[in-house]
CSV table of C-alpha atoms and ligand atoms in Angstrom, one decimal:
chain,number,residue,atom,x,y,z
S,1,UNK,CA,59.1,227.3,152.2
S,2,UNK,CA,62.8,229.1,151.1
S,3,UNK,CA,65.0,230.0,153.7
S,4,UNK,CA,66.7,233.3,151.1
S,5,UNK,CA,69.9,234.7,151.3
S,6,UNK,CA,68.2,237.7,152.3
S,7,UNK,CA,66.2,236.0,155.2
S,8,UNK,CA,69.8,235.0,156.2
S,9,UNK,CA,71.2,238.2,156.4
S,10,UNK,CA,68.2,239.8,158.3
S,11,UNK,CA,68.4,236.9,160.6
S,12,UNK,CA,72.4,237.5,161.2
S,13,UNK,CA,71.4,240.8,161.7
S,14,UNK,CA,68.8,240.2,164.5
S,15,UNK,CA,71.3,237.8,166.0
S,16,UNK,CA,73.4,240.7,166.5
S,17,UNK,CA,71.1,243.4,167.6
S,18,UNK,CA,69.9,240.3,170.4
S,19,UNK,CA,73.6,239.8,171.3
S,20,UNK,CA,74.2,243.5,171.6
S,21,UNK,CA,70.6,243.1,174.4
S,22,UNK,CA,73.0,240.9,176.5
S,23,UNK,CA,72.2,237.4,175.8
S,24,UNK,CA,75.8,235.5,175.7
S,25,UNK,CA,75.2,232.1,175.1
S,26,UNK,CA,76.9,230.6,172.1
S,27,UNK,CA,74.8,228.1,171.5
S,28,UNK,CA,71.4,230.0,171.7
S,29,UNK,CA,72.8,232.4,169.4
S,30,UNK,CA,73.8,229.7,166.8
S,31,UNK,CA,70.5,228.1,167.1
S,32,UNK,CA,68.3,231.0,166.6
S,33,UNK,CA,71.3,232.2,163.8
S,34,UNK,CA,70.5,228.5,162.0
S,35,UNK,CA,66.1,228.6,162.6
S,36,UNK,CA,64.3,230.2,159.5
S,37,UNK,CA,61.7,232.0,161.9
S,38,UNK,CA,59.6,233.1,159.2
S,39,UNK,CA,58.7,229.6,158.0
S,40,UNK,CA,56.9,229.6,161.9
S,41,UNK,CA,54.7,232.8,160.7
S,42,UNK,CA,52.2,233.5,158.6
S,43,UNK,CA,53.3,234.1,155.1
S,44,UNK,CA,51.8,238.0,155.7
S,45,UNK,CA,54.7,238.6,157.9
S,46,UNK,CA,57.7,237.4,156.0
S,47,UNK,CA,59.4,240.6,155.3
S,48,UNK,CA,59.3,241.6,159.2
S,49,UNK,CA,59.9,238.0,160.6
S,50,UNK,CA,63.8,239.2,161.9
S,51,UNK,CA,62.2,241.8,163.8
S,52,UNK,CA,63.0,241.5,166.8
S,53,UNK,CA,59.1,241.7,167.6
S,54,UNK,CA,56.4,239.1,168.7
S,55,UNK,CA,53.9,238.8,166.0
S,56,UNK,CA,50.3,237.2,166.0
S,57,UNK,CA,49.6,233.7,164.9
S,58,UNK,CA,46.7,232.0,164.5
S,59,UNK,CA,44.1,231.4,167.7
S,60,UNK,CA,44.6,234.7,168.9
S,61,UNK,CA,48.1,233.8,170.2
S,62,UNK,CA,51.6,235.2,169.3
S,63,UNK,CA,55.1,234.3,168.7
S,64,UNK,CA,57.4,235.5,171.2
S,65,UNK,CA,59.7,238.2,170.7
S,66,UNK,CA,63.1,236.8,169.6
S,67,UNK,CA,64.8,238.5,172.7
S,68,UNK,CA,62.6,236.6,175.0
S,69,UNK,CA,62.9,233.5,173.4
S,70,UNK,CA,67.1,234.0,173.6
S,71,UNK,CA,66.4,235.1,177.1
S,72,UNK,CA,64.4,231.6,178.3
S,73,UNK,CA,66.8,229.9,176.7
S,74,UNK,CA,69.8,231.4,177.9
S,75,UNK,CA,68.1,231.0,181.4
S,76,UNK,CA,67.8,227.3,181.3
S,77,UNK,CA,71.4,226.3,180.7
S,78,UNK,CA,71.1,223.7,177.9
S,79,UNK,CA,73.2,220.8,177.8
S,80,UNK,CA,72.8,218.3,174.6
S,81,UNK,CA,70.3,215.7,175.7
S,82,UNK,CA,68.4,217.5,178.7
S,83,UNK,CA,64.3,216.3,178.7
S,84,UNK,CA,62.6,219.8,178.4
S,85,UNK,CA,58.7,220.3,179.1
S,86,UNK,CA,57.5,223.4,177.5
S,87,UNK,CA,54.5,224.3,178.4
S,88,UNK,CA,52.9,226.5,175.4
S,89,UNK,CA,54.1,225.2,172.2
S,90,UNK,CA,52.2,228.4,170.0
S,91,UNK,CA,54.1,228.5,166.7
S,92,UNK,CA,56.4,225.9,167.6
S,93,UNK,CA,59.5,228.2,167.2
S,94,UNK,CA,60.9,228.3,171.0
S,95,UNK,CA,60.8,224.5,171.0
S,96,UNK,CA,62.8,224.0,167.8
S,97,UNK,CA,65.4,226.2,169.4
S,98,UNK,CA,65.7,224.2,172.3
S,99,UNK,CA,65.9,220.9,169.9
S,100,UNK,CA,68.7,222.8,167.9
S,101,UNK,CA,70.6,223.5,171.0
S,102,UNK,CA,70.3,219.4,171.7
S,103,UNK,CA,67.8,218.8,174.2
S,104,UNK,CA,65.0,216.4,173.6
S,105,UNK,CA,61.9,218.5,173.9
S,106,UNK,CA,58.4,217.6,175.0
S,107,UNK,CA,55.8,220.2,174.1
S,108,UNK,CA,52.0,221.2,175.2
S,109,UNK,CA,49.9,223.1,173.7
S,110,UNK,CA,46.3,223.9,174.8
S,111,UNK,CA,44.7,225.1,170.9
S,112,UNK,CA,44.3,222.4,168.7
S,113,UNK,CA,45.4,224.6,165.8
S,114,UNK,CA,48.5,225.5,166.8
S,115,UNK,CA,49.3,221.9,168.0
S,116,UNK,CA,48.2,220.6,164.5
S,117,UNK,CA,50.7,223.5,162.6
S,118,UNK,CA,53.9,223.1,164.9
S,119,UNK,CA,53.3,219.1,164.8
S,120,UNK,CA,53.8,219.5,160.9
S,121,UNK,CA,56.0,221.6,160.8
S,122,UNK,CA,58.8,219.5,163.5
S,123,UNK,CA,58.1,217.0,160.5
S,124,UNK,CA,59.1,218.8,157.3
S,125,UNK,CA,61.6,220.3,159.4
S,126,UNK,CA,62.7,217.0,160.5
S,127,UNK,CA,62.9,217.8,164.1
S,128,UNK,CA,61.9,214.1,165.5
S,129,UNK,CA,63.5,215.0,169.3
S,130,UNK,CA,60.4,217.2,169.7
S,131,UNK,CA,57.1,215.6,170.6
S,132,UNK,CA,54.1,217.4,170.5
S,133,UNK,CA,51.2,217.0,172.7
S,134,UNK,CA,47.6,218.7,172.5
S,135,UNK,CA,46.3,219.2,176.7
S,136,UNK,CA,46.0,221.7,179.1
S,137,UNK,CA,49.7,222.3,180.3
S,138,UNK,CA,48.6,222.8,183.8
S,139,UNK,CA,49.0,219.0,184.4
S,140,UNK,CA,52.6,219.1,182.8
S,141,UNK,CA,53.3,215.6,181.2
S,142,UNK,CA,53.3,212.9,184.5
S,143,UNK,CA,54.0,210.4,182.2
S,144,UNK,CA,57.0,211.4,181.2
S,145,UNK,CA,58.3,213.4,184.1
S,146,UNK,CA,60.8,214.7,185.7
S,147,UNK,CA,62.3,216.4,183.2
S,148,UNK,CA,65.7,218.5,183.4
S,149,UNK,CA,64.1,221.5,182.6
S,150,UNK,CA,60.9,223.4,182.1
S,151,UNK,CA,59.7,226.2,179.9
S,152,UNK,CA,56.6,227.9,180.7
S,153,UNK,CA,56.1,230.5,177.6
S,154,UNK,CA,52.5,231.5,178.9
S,155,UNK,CA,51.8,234.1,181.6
S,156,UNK,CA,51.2,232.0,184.7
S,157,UNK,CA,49.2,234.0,187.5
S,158,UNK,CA,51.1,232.1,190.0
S,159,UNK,CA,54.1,229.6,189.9
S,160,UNK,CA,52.2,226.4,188.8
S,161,UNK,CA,52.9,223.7,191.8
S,162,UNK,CA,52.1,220.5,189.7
S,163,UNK,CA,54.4,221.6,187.2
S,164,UNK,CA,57.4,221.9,189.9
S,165,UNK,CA,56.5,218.0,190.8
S,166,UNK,CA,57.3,217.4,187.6
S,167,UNK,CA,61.3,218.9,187.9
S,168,UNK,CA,64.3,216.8,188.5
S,169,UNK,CA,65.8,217.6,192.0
S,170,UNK,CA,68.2,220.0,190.6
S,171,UNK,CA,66.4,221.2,187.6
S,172,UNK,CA,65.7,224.4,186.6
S,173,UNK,CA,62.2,225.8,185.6
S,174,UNK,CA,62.0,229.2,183.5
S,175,UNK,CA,58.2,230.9,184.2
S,176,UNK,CA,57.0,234.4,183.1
S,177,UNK,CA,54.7,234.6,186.4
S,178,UNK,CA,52.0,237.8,187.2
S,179,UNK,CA,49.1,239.2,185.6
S,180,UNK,CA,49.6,241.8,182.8
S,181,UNK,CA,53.1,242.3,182.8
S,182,UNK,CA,55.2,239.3,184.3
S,183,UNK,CA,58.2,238.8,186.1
S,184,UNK,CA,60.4,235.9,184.6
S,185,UNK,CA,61.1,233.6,187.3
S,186,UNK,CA,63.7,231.2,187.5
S,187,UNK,CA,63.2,228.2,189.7
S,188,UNK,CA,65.8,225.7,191.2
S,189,UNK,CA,64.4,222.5,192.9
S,190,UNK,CA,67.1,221.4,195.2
S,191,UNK,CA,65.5,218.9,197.2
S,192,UNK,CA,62.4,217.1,197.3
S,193,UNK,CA,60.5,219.5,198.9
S,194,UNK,CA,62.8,222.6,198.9
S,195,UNK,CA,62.9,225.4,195.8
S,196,UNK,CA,65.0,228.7,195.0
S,197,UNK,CA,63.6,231.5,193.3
S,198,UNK,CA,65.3,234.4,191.4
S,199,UNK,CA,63.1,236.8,190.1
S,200,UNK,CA,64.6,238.1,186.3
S,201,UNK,CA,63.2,240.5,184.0
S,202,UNK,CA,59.8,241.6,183.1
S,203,UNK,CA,57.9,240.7,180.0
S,204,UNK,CA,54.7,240.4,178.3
S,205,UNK,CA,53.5,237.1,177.7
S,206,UNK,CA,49.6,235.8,176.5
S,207,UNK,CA,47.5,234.0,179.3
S,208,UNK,CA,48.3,230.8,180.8
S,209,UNK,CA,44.6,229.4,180.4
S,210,UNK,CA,43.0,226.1,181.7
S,211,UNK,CA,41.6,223.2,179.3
S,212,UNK,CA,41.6,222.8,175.9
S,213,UNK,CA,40.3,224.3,172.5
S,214,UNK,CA,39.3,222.2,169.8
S,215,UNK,CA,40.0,223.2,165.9
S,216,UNK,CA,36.2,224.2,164.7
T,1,LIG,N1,56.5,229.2,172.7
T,1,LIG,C1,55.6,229.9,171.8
T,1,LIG,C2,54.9,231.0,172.4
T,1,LIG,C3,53.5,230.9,172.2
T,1,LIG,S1,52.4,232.0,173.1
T,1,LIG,C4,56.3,230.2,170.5
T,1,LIG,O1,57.6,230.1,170.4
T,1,LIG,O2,55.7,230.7,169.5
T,1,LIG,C5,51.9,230.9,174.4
T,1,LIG,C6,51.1,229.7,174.0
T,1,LIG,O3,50.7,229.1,175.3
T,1,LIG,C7,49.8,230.0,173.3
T,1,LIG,O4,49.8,229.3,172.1
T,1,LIG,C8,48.7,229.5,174.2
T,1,LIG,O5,47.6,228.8,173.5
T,1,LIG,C9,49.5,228.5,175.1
T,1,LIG,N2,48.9,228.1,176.4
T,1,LIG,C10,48.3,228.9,177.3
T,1,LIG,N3,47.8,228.2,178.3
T,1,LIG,C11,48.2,226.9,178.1
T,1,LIG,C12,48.0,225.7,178.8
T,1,LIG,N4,47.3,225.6,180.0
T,1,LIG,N5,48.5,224.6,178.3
T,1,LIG,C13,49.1,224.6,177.1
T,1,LIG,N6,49.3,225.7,176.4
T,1,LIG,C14,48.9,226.9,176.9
């Protein structure tokens, strides 16, 4: 894995072009300006990684687009230290921004695959304040919960109630929710039994699916 001078200018470059798309957070921008995206792709798409594209992976899944991943980030307001439950881990990339921007990130991924590939990767990349977990995100991580925030980087059909449980009064949850195209939805839990909801932009997100696939 080389992280090029060239893979740095292209990656500047993208960091501009997603700046110039509105997203204003400093430290976003410095994280995703500091992550070698490419290294989270397959080797096929190195010379368009810093598009500002989702791309496939492997299990018939994708990498989001850069501006979505700025955008989720951006949404959750970050602050060094913040538990985050991602729900989704795919390539692993949207996690190791979150770890870059300080928070301590717990991750779930439903493909075994994918799980196995970003669990390697947080180690050569030495990223140990991201733990990796191979379920069906649906039950969010009890054991560990409530978090500060949650990612949901799935298309969820409906807001997923068990993973609202899981958020610190005061948290914030950041869920692409409808079928086919979603609306992000940003969730404040400000009591124990009372939630705000602002609905964002739209996007296209793969299927938030129930159980587990197993590497064949
Ligand atoms: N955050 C990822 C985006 C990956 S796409 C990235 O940065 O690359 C969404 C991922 O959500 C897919 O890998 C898919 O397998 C996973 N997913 C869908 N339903 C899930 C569930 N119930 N539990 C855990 N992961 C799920």
């Amino acid at each position: 894995m080389q992280d090029s001078y060239r893979h740095k200018g292209l990656r500047r470059k993208l960091i501009e072009s997603i700046q110039s798309k509105g997203i204003k957070d400093k430290a976003v921008l410095a994280a995703m300006n500091k992550l070698p995206r490419h290294f989270f792709m397959d080797k096929a798409f190195e010379e368009i990684a810093y598009q500002d594209k989702a791309f496939p992976i492997a299990a018939h899944q994708t990498i989001s687009q850069p501006y979505t991943v700025a955008f989720q980030s951006e949404q959750l307001q970050i602050k060094p230290r913040m538990t985050v439950l991602e729900i989704g881990t795919g390539s692993g990339y949207q996690s190791a921004v979150l770890a870059l921007m300080g928070a301590r990130v717990y991750t779930i991924e439903r493909q075994e695959e994918l799980y196995q590939f970003a669990n390697n990767m947080f180690k050569k990349l030495n990223l140990p304040q991201i733990r990796t977990y191979f379920r069906d995100g649906f039950n969010g991580l009890p054991e560990f919960a409530p978090f500060d925030r949650i990612i949901v980087t799935a298309g969820a059909a409906q807001i997923p109630d068990k993973l609202i449980r899981q958020l610190k009064i005061g948290g914030l949850m950041v869920v692409p929710v409808g079928e086919g195209v979603q609306t992000m939805m940003r969730i404040t839990r400000i009591s124990e039994k009372k939630v705000t909801c602002t609905a964002l932009e739209e996007f296209r997100f793969v299927p938030f699916l129930k159980g587990t696939v197993s590497r064949k």
